[in-house]
PDB file of C-alpha atoms in Angstrom:
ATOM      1  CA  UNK A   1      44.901  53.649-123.049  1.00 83.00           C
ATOM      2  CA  UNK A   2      42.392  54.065-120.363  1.00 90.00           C
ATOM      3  CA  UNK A   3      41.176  58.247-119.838  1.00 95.00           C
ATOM      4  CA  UNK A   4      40.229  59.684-116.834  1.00 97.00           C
ATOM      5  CA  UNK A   5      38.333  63.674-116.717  1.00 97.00           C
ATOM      6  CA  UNK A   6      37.869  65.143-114.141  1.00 98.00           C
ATOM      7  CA  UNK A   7      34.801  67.602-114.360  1.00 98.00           C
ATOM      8  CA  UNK A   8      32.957  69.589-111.375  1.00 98.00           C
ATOM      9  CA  UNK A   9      35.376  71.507-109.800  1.00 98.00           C
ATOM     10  CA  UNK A  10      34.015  75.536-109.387  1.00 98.00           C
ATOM     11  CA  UNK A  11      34.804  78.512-106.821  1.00 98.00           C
ATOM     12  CA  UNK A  12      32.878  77.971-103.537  1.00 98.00           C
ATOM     13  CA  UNK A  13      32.760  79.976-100.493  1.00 98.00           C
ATOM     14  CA  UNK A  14      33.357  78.071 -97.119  1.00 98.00           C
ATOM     15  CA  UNK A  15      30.662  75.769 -95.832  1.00 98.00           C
ATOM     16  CA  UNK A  16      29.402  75.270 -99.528  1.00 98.00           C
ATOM     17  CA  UNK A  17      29.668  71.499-100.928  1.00 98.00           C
ATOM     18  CA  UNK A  18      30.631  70.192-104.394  1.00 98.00           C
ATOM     19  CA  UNK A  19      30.453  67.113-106.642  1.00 98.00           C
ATOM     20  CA  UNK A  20      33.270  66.221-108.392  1.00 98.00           C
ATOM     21  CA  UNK A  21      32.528  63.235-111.076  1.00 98.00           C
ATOM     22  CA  UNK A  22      35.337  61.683-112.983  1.00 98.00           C
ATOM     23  CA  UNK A  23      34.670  59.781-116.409  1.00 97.00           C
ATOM     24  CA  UNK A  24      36.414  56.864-117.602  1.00 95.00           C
ATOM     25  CA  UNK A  25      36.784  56.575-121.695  1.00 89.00           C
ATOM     26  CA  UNK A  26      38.404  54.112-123.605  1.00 82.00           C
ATOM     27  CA  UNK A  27      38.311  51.495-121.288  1.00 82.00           C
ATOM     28  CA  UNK A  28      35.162  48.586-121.274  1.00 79.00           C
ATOM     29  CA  UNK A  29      32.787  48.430-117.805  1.00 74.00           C
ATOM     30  CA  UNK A  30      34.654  45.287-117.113  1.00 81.00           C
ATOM     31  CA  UNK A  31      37.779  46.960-116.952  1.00 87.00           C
ATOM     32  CA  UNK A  32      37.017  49.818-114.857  1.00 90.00           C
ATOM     33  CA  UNK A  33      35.165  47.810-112.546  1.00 90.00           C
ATOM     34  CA  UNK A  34      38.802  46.561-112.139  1.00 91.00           C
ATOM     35  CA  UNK A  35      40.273  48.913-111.105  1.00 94.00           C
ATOM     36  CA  UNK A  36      40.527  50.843-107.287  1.00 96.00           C
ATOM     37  CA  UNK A  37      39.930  54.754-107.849  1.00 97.00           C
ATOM     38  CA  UNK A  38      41.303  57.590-105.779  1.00 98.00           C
ATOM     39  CA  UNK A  39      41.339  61.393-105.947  1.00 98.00           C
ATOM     40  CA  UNK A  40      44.466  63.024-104.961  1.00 98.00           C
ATOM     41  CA  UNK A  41      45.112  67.013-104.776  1.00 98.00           C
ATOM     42  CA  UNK A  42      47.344  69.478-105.186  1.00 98.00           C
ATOM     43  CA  UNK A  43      47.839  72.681-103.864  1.00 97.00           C
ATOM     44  CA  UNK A  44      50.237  75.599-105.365  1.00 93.00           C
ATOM     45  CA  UNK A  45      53.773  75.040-103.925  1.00 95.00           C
ATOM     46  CA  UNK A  46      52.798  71.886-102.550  1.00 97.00           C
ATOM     47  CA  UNK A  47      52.996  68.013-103.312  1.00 97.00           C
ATOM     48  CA  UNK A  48      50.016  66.017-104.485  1.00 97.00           C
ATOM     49  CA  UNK A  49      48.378  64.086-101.662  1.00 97.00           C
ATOM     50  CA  UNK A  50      45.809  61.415-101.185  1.00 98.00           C
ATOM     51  CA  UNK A  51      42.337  62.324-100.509  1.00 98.00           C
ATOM     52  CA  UNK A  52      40.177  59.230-100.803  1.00 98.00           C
ATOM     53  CA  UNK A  53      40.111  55.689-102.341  1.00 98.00           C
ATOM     54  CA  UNK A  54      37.989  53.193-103.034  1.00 97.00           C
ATOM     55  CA  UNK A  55      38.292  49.217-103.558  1.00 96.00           C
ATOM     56  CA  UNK A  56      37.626  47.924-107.155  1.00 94.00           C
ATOM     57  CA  UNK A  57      34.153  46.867-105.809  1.00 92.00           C
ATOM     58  CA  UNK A  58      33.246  49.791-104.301  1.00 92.00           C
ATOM     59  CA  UNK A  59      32.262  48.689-100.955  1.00 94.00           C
ATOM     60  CA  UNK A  60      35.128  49.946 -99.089  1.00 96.00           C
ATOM     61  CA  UNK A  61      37.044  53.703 -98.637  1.00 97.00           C
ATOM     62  CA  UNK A  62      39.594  55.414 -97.690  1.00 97.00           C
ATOM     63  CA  UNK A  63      40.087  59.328 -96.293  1.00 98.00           C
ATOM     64  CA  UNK A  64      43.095  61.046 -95.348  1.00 97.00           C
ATOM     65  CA  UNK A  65      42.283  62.654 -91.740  1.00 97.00           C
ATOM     66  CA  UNK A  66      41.327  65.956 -92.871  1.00 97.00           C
ATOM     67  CA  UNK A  67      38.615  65.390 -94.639  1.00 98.00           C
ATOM     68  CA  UNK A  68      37.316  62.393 -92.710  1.00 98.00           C
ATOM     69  CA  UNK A  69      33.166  63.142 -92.586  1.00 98.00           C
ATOM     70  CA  UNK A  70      33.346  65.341 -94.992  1.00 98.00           C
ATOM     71  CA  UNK A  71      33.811  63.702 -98.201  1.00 98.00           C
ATOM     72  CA  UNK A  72      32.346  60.923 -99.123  1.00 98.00           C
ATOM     73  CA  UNK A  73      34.392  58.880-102.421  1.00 98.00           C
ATOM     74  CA  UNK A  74      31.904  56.556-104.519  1.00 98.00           C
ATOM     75  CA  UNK A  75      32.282  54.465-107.614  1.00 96.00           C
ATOM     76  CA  UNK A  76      29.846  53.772-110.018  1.00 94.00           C
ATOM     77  CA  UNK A  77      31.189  50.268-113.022  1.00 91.00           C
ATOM     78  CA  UNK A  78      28.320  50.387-114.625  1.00 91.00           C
ATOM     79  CA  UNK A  79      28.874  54.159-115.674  1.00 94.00           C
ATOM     80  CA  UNK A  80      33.008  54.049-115.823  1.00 95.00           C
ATOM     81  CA  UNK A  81      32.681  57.256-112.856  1.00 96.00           C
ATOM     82  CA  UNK A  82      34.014  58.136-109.346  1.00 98.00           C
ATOM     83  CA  UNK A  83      32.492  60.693-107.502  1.00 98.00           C
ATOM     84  CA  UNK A  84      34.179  62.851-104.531  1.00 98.00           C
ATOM     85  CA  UNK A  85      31.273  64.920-102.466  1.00 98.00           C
ATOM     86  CA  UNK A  86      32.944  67.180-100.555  1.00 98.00           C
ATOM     87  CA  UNK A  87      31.134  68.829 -98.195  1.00 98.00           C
ATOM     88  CA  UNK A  88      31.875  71.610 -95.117  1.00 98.00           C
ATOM     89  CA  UNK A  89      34.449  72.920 -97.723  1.00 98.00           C
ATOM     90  CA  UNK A  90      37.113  74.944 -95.991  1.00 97.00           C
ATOM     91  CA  UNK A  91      39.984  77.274 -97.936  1.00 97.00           C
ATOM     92  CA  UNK A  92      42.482  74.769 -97.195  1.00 97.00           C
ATOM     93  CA  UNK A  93      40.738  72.009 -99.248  1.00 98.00           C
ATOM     94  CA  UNK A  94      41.941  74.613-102.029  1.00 98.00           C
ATOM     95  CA  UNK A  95      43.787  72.823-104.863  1.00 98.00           C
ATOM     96  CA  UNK A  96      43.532  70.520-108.090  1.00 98.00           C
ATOM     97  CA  UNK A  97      41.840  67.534-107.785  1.00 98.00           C
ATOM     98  CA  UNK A  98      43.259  64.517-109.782  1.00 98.00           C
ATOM     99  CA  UNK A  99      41.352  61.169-110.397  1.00 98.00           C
ATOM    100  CA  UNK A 100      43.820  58.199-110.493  1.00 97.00           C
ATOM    101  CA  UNK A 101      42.969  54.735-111.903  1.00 96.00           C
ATOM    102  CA  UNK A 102      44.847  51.264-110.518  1.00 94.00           C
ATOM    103  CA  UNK A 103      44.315  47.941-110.919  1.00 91.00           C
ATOM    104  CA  UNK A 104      44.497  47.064-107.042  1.00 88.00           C
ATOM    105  CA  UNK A 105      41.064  44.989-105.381  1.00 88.00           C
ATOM    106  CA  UNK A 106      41.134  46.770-102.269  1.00 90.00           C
ATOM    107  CA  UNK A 107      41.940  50.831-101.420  1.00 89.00           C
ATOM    108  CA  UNK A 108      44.985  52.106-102.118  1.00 91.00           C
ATOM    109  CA  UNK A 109      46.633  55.577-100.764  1.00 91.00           C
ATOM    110  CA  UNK A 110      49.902  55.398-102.759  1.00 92.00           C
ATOM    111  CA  UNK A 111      50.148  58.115-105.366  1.00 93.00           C
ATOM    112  CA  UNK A 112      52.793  55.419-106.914  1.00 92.00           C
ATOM    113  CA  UNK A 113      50.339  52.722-106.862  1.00 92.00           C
ATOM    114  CA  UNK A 114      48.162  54.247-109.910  1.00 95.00           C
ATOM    115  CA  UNK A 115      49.139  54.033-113.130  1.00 94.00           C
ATOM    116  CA  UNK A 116      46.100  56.305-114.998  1.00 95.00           C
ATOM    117  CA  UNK A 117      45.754  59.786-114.099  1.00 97.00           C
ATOM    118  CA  UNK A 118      43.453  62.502-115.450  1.00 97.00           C
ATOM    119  CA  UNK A 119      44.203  66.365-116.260  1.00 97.00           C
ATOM    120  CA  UNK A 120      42.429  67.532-112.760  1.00 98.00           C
ATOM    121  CA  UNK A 121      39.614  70.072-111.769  1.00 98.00           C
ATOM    122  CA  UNK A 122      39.979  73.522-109.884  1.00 98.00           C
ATOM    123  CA  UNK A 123      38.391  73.636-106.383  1.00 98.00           C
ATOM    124  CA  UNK A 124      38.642  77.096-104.644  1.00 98.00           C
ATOM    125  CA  UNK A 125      37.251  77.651-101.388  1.00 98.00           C
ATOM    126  CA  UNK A 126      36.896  81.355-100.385  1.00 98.00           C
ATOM    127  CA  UNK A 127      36.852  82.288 -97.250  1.00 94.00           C
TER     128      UNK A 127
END
């Protein structure tokens, strides 16, 4: 059973940036390289919602509108990790970020589409 944690998220005021890294475990580097990654994110009272994807190689992304030029999704097989940098951080990019996991070759921004999710990371923005 692949696992997926999420680590990085932290309170930030607006304009700061943040890293958010998430860790594959029990799954080979073969295997993850495998698989297309996305974060998703939830806000209270609201439905979880694609953020950004990337392909199983890596070499092509995804961004919901929003934070187009902002964050920037990457993917690194050889240590089983996706990385969101979010930059320009606004309030309303307050929420829980999840890291999803599916075996897809190219991006996918389908919440459906994944079939490994992780707990998720707390990103508050202050204003």
């Amino acid at each position: 059973q692949v696992q997926l944690v999420e680590s990085g998220g932290a309170l930030v005021q607006a304009g700061g940036s943040l890293r958010l890294s998430c860790a594959a475990s029990a799954v080979s580097g073969g295997t993850f390289s495998r698989f297309a990654m996305a974060w998703f994110r939830q806000a209270p009272g609201k439905e979880r919602e694609f953020v950004a994807a990337i392909s199983r190689s890596g070499n092509n992304a995804d961004y919901e509108d929003s934070v187009k030029g902002r964050f920037t999704i990457s993917k690194d097989n050889a240590k089983k990790t996706v990385y969101l940098q979010m930059n320009s951080l606004n309030p309303e990019d307050t929420a829980i970020y999840y890291c999803a996991a599916g075996n897809a070759i190219l991006t996918v921004v389908t919440l459906s589409r994944y079939d490994y999710w992780g707990q998720g990371t707390q990103v508050t923005v202050s204003s």
